[in-house]
Short mmCIF file of C-alpha atoms in Angstrom, two decimals:
data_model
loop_
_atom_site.label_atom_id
_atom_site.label_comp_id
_atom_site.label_asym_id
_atom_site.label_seq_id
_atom_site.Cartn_x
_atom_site.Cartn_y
_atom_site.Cartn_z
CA UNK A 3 -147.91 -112.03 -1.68
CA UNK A 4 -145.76 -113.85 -4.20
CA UNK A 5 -147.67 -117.28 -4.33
CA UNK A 6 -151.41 -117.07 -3.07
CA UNK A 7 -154.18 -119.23 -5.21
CA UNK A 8 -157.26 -120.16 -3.56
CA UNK A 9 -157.43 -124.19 -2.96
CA UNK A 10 -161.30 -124.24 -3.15
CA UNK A 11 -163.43 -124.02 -6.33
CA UNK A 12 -166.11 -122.32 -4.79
CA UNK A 13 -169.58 -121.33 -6.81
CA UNK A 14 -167.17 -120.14 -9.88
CA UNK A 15 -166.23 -123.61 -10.10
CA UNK A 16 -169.27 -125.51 -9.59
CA UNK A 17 -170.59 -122.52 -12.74
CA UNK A 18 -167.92 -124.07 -15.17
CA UNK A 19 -168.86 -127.86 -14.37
CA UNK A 20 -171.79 -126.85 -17.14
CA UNK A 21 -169.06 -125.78 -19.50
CA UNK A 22 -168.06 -128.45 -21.94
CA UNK A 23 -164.68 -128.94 -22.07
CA UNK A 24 -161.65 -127.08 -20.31
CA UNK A 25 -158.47 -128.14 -22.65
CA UNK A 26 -157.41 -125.33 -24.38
CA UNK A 27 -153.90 -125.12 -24.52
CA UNK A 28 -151.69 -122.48 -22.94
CA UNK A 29 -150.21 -120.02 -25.25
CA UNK A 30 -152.89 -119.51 -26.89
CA UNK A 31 -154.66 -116.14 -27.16
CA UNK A 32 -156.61 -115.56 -24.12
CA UNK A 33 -158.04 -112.72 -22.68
CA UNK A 34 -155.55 -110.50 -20.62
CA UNK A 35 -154.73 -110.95 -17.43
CA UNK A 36 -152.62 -108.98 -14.45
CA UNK A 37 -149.22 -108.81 -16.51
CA UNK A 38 -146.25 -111.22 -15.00
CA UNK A 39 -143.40 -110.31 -13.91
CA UNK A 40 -139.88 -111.39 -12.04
CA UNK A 41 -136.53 -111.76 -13.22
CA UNK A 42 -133.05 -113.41 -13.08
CA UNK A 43 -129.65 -112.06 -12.19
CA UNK A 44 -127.00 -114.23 -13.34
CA UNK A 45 -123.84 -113.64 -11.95
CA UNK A 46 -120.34 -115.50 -12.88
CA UNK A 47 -118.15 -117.03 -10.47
CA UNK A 48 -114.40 -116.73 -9.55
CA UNK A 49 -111.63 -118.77 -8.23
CA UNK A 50 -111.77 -118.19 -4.48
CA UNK A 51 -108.95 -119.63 -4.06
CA UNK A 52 -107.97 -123.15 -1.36
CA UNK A 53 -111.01 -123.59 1.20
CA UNK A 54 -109.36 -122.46 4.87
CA UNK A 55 -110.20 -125.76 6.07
CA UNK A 56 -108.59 -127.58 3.73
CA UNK A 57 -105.63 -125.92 2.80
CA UNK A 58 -103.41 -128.84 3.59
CA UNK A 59 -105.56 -131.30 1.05
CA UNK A 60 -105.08 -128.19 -1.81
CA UNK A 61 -108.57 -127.96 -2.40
CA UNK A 62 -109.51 -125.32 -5.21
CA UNK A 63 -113.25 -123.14 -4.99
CA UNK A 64 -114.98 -120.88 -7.24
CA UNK A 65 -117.33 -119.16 -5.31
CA UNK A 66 -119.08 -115.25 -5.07
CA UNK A 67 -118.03 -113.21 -2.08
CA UNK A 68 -121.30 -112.04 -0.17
CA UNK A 69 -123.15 -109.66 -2.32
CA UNK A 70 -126.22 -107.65 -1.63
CA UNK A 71 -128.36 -108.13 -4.41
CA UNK A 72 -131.59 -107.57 -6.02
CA UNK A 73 -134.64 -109.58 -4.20
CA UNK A 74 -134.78 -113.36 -5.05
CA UNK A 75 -136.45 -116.52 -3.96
CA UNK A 76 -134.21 -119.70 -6.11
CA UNK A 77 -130.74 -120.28 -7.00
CA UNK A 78 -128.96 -122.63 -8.89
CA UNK A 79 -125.97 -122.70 -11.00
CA UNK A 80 -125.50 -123.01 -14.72
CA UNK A 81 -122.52 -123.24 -17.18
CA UNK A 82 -121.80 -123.26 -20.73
CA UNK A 83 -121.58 -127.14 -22.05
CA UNK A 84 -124.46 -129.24 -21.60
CA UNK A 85 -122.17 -132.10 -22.38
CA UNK A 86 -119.57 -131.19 -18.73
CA UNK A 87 -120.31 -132.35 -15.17
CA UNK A 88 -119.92 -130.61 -12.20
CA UNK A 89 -117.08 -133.21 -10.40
CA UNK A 90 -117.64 -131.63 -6.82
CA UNK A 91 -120.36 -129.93 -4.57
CA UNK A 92 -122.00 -126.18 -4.91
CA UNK A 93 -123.28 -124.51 -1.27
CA UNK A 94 -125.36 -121.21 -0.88
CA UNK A 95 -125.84 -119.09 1.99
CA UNK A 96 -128.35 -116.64 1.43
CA UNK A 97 -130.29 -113.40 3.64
CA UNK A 98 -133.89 -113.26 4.31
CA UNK A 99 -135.77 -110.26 3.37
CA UNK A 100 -138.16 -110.47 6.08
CA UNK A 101 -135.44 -111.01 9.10
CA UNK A 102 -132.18 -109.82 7.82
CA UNK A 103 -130.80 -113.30 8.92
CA UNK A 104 -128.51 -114.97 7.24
CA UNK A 105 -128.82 -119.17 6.29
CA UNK A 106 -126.77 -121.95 6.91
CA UNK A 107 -124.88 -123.21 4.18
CA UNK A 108 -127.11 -124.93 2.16
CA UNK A 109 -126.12 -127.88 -0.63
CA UNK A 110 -127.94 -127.42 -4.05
CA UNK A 111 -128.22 -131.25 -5.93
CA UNK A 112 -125.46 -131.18 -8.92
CA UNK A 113 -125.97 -134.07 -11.06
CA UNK A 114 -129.20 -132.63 -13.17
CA UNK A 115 -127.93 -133.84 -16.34
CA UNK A 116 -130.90 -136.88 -16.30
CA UNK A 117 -133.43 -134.21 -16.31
CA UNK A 118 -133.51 -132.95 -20.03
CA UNK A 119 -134.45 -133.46 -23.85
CA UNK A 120 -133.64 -136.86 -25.02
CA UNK A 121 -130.33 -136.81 -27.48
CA UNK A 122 -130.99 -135.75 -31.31
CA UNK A 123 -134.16 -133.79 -30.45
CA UNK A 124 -134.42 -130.18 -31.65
CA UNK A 125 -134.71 -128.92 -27.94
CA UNK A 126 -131.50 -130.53 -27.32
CA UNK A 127 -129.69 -129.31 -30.18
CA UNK A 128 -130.77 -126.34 -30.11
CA UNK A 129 -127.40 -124.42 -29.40
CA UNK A 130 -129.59 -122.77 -26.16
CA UNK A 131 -128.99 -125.75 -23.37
CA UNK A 132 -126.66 -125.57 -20.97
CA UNK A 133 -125.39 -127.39 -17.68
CA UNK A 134 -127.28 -126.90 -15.21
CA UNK A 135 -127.66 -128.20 -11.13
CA UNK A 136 -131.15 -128.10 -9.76
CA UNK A 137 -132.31 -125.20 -8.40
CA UNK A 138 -132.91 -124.74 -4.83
CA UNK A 139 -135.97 -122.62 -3.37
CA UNK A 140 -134.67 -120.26 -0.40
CA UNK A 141 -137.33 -117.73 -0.34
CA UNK A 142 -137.58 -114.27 -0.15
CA UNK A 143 -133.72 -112.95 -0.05
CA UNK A 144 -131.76 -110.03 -0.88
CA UNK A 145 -127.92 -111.36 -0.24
CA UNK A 146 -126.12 -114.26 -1.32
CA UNK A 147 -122.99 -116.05 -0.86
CA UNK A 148 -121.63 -118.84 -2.88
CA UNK A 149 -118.63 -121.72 -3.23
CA UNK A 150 -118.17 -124.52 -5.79
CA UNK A 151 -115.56 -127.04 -4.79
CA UNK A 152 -113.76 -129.51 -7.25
CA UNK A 153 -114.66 -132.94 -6.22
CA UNK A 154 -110.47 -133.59 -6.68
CA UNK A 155 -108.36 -131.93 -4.28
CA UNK A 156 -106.96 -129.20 -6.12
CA UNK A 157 -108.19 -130.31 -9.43
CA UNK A 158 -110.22 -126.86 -10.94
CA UNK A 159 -110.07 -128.62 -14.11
CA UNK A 160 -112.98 -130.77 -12.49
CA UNK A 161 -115.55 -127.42 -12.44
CA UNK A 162 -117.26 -127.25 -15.93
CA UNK A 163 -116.25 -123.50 -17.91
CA UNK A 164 -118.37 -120.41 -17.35
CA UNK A 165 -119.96 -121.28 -14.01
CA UNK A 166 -122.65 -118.71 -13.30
CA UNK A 167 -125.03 -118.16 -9.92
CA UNK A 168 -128.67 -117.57 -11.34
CA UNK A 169 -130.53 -116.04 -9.12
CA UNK A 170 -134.66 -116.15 -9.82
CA UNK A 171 -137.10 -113.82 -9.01
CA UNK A 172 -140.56 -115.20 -9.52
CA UNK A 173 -142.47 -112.04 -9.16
CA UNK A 174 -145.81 -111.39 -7.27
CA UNK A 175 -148.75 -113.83 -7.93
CA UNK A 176 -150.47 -111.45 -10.99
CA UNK A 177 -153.85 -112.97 -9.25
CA UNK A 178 -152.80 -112.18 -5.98
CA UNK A 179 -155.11 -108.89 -6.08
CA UNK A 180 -157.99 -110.76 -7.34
CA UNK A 181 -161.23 -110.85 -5.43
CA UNK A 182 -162.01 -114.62 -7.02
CA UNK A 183 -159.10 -116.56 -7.89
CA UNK A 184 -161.38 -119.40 -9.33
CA UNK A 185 -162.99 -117.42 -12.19
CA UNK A 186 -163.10 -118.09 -15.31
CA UNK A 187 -162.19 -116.74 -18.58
CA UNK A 188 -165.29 -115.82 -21.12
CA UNK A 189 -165.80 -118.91 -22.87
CA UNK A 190 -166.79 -117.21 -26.46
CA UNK A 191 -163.17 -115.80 -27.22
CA UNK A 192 -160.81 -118.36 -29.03
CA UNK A 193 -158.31 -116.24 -30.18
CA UNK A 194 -155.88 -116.78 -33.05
CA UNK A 195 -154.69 -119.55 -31.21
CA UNK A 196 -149.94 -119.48 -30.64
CA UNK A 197 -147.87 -120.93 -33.80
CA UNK A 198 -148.11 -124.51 -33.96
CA UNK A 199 -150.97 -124.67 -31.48
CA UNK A 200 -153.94 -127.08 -32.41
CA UNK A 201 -157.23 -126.03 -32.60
CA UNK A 202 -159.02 -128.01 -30.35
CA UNK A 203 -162.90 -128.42 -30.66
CA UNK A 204 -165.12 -127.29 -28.20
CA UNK A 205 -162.40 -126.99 -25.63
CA UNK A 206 -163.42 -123.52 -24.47
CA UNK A 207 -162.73 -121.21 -22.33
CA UNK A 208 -159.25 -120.13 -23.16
CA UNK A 209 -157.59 -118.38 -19.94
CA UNK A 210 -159.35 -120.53 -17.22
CA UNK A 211 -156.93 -120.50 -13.93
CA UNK A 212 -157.86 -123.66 -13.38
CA UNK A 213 -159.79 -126.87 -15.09
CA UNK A 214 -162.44 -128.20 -12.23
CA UNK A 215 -162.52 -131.91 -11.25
CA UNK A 216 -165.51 -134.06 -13.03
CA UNK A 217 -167.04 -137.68 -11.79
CA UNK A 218 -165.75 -140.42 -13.15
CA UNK A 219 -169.14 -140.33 -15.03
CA UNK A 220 -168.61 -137.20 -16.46
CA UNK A 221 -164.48 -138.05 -17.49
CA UNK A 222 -165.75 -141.24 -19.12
CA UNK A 223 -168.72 -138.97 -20.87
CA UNK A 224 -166.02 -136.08 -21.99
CA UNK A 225 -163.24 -139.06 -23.24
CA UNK A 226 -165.79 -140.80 -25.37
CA UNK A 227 -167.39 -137.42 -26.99
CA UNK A 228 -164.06 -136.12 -28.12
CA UNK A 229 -163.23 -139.53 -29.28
CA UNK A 230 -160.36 -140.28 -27.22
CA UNK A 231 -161.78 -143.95 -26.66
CA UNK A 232 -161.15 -146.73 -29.00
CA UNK A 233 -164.78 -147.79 -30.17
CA UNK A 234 -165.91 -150.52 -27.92
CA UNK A 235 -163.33 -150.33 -25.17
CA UNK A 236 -164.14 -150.42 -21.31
CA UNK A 237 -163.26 -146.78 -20.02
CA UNK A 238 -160.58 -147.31 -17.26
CA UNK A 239 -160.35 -143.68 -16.84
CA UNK A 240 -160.42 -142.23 -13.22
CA UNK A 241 -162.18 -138.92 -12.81
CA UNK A 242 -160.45 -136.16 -13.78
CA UNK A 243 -158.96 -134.17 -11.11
CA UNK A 244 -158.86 -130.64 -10.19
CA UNK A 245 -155.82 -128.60 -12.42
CA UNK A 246 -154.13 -125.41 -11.76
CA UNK A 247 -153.76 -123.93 -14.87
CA UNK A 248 -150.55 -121.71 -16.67
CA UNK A 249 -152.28 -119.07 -16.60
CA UNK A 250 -153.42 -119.94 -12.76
CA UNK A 251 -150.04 -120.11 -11.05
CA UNK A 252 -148.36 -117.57 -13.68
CA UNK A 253 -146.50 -118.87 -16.34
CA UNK A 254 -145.19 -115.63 -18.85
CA UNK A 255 -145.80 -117.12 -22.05
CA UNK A 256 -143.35 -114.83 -23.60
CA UNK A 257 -140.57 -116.85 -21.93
CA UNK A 258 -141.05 -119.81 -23.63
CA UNK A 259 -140.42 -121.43 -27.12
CA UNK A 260 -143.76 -120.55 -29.52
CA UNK A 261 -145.77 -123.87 -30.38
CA UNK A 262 -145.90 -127.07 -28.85
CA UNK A 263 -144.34 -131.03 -29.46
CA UNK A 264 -146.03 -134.02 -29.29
CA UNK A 265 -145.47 -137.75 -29.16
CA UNK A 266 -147.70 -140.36 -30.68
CA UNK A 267 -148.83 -141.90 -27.19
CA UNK A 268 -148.72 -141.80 -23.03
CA UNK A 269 -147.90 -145.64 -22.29
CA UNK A 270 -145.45 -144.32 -18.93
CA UNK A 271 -145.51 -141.78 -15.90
CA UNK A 272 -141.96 -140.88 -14.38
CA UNK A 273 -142.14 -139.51 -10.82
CA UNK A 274 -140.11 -136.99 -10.21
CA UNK A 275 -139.01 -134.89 -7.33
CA UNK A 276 -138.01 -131.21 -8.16
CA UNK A 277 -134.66 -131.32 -5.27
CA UNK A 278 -136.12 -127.34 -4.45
CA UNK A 279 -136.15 -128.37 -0.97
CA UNK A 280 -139.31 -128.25 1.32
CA UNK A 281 -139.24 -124.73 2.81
CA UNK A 282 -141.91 -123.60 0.87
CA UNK A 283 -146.13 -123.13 2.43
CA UNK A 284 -148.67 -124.00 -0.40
CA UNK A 285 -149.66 -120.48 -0.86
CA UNK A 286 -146.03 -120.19 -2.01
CA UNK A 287 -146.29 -122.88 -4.47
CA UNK A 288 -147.25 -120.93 -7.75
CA UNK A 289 -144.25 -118.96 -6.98
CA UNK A 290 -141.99 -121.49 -7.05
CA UNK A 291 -143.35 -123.08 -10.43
CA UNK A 292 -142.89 -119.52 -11.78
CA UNK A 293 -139.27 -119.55 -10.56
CA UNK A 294 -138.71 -123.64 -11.76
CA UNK A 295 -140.19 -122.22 -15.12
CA UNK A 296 -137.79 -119.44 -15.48
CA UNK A 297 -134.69 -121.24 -14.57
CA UNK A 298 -135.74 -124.22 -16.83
CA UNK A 299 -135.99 -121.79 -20.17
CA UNK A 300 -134.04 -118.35 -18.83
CA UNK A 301 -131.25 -119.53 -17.23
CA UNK A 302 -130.94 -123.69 -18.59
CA UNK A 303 -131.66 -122.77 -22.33
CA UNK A 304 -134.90 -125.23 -22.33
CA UNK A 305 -137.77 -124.76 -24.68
CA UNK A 306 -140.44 -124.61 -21.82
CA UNK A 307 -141.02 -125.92 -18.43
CA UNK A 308 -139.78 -129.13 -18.11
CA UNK A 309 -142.18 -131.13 -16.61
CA UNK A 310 -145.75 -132.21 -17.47
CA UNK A 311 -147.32 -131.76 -14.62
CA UNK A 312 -146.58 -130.33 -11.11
CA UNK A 313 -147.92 -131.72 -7.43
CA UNK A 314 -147.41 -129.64 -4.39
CA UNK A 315 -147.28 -131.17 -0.70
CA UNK A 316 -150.88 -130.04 -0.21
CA UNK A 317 -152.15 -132.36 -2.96
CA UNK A 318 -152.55 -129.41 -5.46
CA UNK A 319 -152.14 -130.43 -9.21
CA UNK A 320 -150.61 -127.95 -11.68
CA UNK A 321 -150.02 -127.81 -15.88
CA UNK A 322 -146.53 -127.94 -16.72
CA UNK A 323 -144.99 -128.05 -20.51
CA UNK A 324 -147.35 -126.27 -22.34
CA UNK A 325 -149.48 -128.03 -24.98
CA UNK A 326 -153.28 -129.26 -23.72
CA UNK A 327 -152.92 -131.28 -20.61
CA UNK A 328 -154.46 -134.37 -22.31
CA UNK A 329 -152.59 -134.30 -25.00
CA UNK A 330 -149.20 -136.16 -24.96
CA UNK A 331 -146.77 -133.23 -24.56
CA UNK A 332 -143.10 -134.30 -25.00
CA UNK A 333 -141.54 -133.41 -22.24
CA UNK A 334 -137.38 -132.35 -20.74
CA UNK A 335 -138.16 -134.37 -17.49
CA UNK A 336 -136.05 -138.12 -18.16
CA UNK A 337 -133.40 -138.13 -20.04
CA UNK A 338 -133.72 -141.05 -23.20
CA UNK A 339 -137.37 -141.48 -22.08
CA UNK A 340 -139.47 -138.36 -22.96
CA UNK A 341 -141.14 -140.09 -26.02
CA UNK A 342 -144.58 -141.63 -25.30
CA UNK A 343 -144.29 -141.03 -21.89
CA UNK A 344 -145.26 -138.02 -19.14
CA UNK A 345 -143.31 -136.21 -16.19
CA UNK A 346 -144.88 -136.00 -13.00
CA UNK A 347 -142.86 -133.51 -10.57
CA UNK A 348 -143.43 -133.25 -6.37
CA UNK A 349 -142.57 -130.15 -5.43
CA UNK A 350 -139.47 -130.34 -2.90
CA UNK A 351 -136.98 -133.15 -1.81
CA UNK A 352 -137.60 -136.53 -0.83
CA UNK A 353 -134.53 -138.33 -0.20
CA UNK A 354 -134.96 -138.23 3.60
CA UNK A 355 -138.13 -136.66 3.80
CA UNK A 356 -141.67 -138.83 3.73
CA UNK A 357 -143.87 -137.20 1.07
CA UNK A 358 -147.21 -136.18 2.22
CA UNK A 359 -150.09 -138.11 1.77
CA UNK A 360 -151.93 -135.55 -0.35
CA UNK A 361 -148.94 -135.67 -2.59
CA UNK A 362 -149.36 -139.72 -3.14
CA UNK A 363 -152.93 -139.32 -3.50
CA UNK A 364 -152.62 -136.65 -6.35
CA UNK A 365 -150.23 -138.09 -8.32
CA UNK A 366 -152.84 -141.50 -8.00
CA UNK A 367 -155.79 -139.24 -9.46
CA UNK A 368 -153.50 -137.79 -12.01
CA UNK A 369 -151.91 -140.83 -13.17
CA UNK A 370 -155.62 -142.72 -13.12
CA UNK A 371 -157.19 -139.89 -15.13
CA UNK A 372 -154.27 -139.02 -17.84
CA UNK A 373 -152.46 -142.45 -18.49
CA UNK A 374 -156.66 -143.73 -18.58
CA UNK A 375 -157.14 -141.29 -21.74
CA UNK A 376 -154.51 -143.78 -23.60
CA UNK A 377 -155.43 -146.45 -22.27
CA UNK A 378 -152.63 -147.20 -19.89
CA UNK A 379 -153.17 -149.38 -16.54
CA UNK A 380 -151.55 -147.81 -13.60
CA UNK A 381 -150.65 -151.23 -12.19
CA UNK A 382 -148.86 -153.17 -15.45
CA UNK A 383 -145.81 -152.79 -17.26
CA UNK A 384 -144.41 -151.28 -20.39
CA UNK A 385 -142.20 -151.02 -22.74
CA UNK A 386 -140.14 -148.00 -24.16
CA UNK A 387 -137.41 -148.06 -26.23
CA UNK A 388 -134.71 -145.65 -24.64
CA UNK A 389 -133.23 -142.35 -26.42
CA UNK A 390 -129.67 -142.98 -24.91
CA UNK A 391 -130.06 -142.36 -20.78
CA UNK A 392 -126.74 -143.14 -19.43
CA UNK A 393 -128.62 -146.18 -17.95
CA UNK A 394 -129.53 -147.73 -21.38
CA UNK A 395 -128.15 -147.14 -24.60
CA UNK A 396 -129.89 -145.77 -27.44
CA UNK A 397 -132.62 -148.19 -29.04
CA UNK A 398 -132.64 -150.39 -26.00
CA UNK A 399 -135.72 -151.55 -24.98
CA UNK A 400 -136.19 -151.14 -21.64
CA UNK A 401 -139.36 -152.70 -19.34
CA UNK A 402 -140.93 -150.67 -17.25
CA UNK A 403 -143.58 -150.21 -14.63
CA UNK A 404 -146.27 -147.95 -15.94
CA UNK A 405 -145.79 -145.74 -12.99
CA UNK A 406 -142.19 -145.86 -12.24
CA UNK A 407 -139.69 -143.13 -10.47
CA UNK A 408 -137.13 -141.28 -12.51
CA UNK A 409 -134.48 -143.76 -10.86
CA UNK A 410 -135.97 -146.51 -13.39
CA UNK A 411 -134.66 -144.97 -16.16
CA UNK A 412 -131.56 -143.17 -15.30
CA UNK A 413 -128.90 -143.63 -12.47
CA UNK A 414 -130.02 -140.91 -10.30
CA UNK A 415 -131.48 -140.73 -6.84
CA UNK A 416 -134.66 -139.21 -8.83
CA UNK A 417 -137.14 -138.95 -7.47
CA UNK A 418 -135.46 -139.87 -3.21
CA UNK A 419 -136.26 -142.65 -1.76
CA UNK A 420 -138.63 -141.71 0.78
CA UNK A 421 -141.19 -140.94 -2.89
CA UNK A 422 -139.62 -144.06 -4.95
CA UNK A 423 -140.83 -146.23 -1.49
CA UNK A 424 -144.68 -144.78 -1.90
CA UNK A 425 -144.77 -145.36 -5.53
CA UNK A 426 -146.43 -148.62 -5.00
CA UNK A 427 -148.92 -147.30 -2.77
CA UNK A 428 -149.83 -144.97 -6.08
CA UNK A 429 -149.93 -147.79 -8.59
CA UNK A 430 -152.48 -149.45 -6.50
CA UNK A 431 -154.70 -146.29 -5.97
CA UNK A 432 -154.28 -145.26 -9.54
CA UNK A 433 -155.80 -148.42 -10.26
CA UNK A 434 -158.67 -148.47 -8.10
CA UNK A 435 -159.47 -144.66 -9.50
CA UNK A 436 -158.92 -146.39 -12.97
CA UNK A 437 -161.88 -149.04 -11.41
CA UNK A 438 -159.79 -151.93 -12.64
CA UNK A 439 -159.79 -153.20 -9.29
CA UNK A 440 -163.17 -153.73 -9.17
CA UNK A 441 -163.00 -156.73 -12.66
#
């Protein structure tokens, strides 16, 4: 099975509520696990030549024939300069595995520019990015057929240079075998710990699949032993909720850049939605993380995952961009605004589609619990001063809800309106976790 992890903590859980703190940050050394695999074929595209119906208009395609092909479960395209957009619309058509059947055409979302390292960083000047549209989860397939069309009539100039199909496998779930998928790691092996990883104190066990939920009690308790309250403050901190590690739905560390990057501060949570589409089961989620993951760094030239944290449409949390999940981990999720601030991806697409309510409700507990450790409230406003957006020019000072949608600081439909309409609904809870609502 490519995505199984168990939802329920189970007596494994409950064992490592007595442990004292579950923070240590992926990468590091940890014992070894079921080794990860999957892969991605990348495969360029050609000019196809005028779409039949629309020979008369002169409209030009580049496109890939159907091809049988090596198993996959997420496409996108790529091409070489970060800097070029794709002026026209990409569709897939791909084969199931399980039926032999082959899709509709399908549209994959092309303007993913927004969703990357703010201008002048080193991830963004690395020489390694490239163009990119989001990716698109299709499942299990093992044929694909593909067509990019020039937004222009006849105008190929409009397609950006060296368009390529990525196709991602995620591989199986390396816990998918495992009698207990809640266990935990041995808590007395730190390891050597990955270049530029911190050492933090007493946050032990290193290789847990996931971090359990505590009371609000016991979050309060944890924030003011490690010191993460300012001496004297009231702790608006909502309990900390249940986390799917890395190492729980998968991640290959090896993919990734070595180390981590910080910003000073959280003061802002961007919304996101990941435009994968919502044919995916729960069970399946891990799998598609694993295959967001890959096509973020393999196939988009990003240092890591781009997001800080992922929700699924079950209400399942999950680590994103590696680096301690309290700690404020610069993220490639909104374009001008990844300083100070965290990215919160739903899983799927939610410009027609309602999100769930589990979905609301766990980005509510995970905005209460991490924007609480820095002492942000769920239900104000902020400020951040922009990184150059496309919305707002560089050093612009922009105000901004706390909790706001990727549409608040770029001019994208980020993260569909169906989310951006709920986000209210989330401040409110988020606050109520955070107990403000009870002054």
């Amino acid at each position: 099975m490519r995505g199984h992890l168990a939802s329920s903590t189970g007596v494994a859980c409950a064992a490592a509520l007595a442990l004292p703190l579950l923070f240590a940050p992926s990468g590091a050394a940890v014992p070894p696990g079921p080794e990860v695999a999957g892969s991605t074929q990348s495969l360029p595209l050609r000019t196809m030549g005028r779409a039949p119906a629309d020979r008369a208009a002169g409209a030009v395609e580049q496109g890939l024939p159907q091809r049988e092909v090596k198993p996959f479960s997420l496409v996108g395209v790529v091409w070489d300069d970060i800097h070029a957009e794709l002026l026209g619309s990409v569709q897939i058509r791909t084969r199931a595995v399980a039926t032999g059947a082959w899709s509709d055409w399908q549209e994959i979302e092309t303007h993913n520019l927004e969703h990357a390292a703010d201008p002048g960083t080193a991830e963004s000047e690395s020489g390694k990015v490239r163009g990119s549209t989001a990716p698109l989860w299709v499942g299990n397939s093992d044929a694909v057929e593909a067509r990019v069309r020039a937004e222009t009539a006849g105008d190929l100039s409009a397609l950006p240079h060296g368009l390529r199909l990525e196709l991602v496998d995620p591989g199986d779930d390396p816990w998918s075998n495992e009698a207990d998928h809640t266990r935990f790691a041995d808590d007395t092996g730190e390891g050597d710990g990955d270049a530029g990883s911190p050492q933090e104190e007493g946050r032990a066990p290193f290789g847990a699949l996931e971090i359990p939920a505590l009371t609000r009690a016991e979050t309060e308790a944890e924030a003011a032993a490690t010191g993460e309250l300012e001496p004297g403050a009231k702790p608006y901190i909502g309990p900390r909720p249940r986390i799917v590690t890395r190492k729980g739905w998968g991640a290959d560390e090896s993919l990734r850049e070595p180390g981590f990057v910080y910003t000073e501060t959280v003061k802002a949570a961007f919304v996101h939605h990941t435009a994968t589409g919502n044919n995916y089961t729960c069970d399946e989620a891990p799998s598609v993380l694993r295959s967001i993951y890959r096509y973020h760094v393999v196939s988009s030239g990003w240092r890591d995952f781009g997001y800080n944290f992922a929700v699924d449409k079950c209400g399942n949390i999950y680590e994103g961009r590696a680096g301690g999940v309290a700690k404020p981990v610069r993220g490639a999720h909104t374009l001008g605004f990844n300083t100070d601030s965290t990215g919160i991806a739903a899983l799927g697409s939610y410009s027609r589609t309602a999100p769930s309510e589990a979905t609301v409700t766990a980005i509510a507990k995970l905005t209460a619990w991490k924007l609480g450790l820095h002492g942000a409230d769920p239900s104000a406003k902020t400020t951040l001063t922009s990184g150059g957006s496309g919305k707002y020019a560089t050093g612009v000072k922009v105000r901004l809800n706390v909790i706001s949608g990727h549409r608040d600081g770029f001019a994208t439909d980020c993260p569909g309106n169906r989310l951006y309409d709920e986000l209210g609904t989330a401040r409110s809870a988020s606050a109520k976790y955070q107990g403000r609502s009870q002054e």
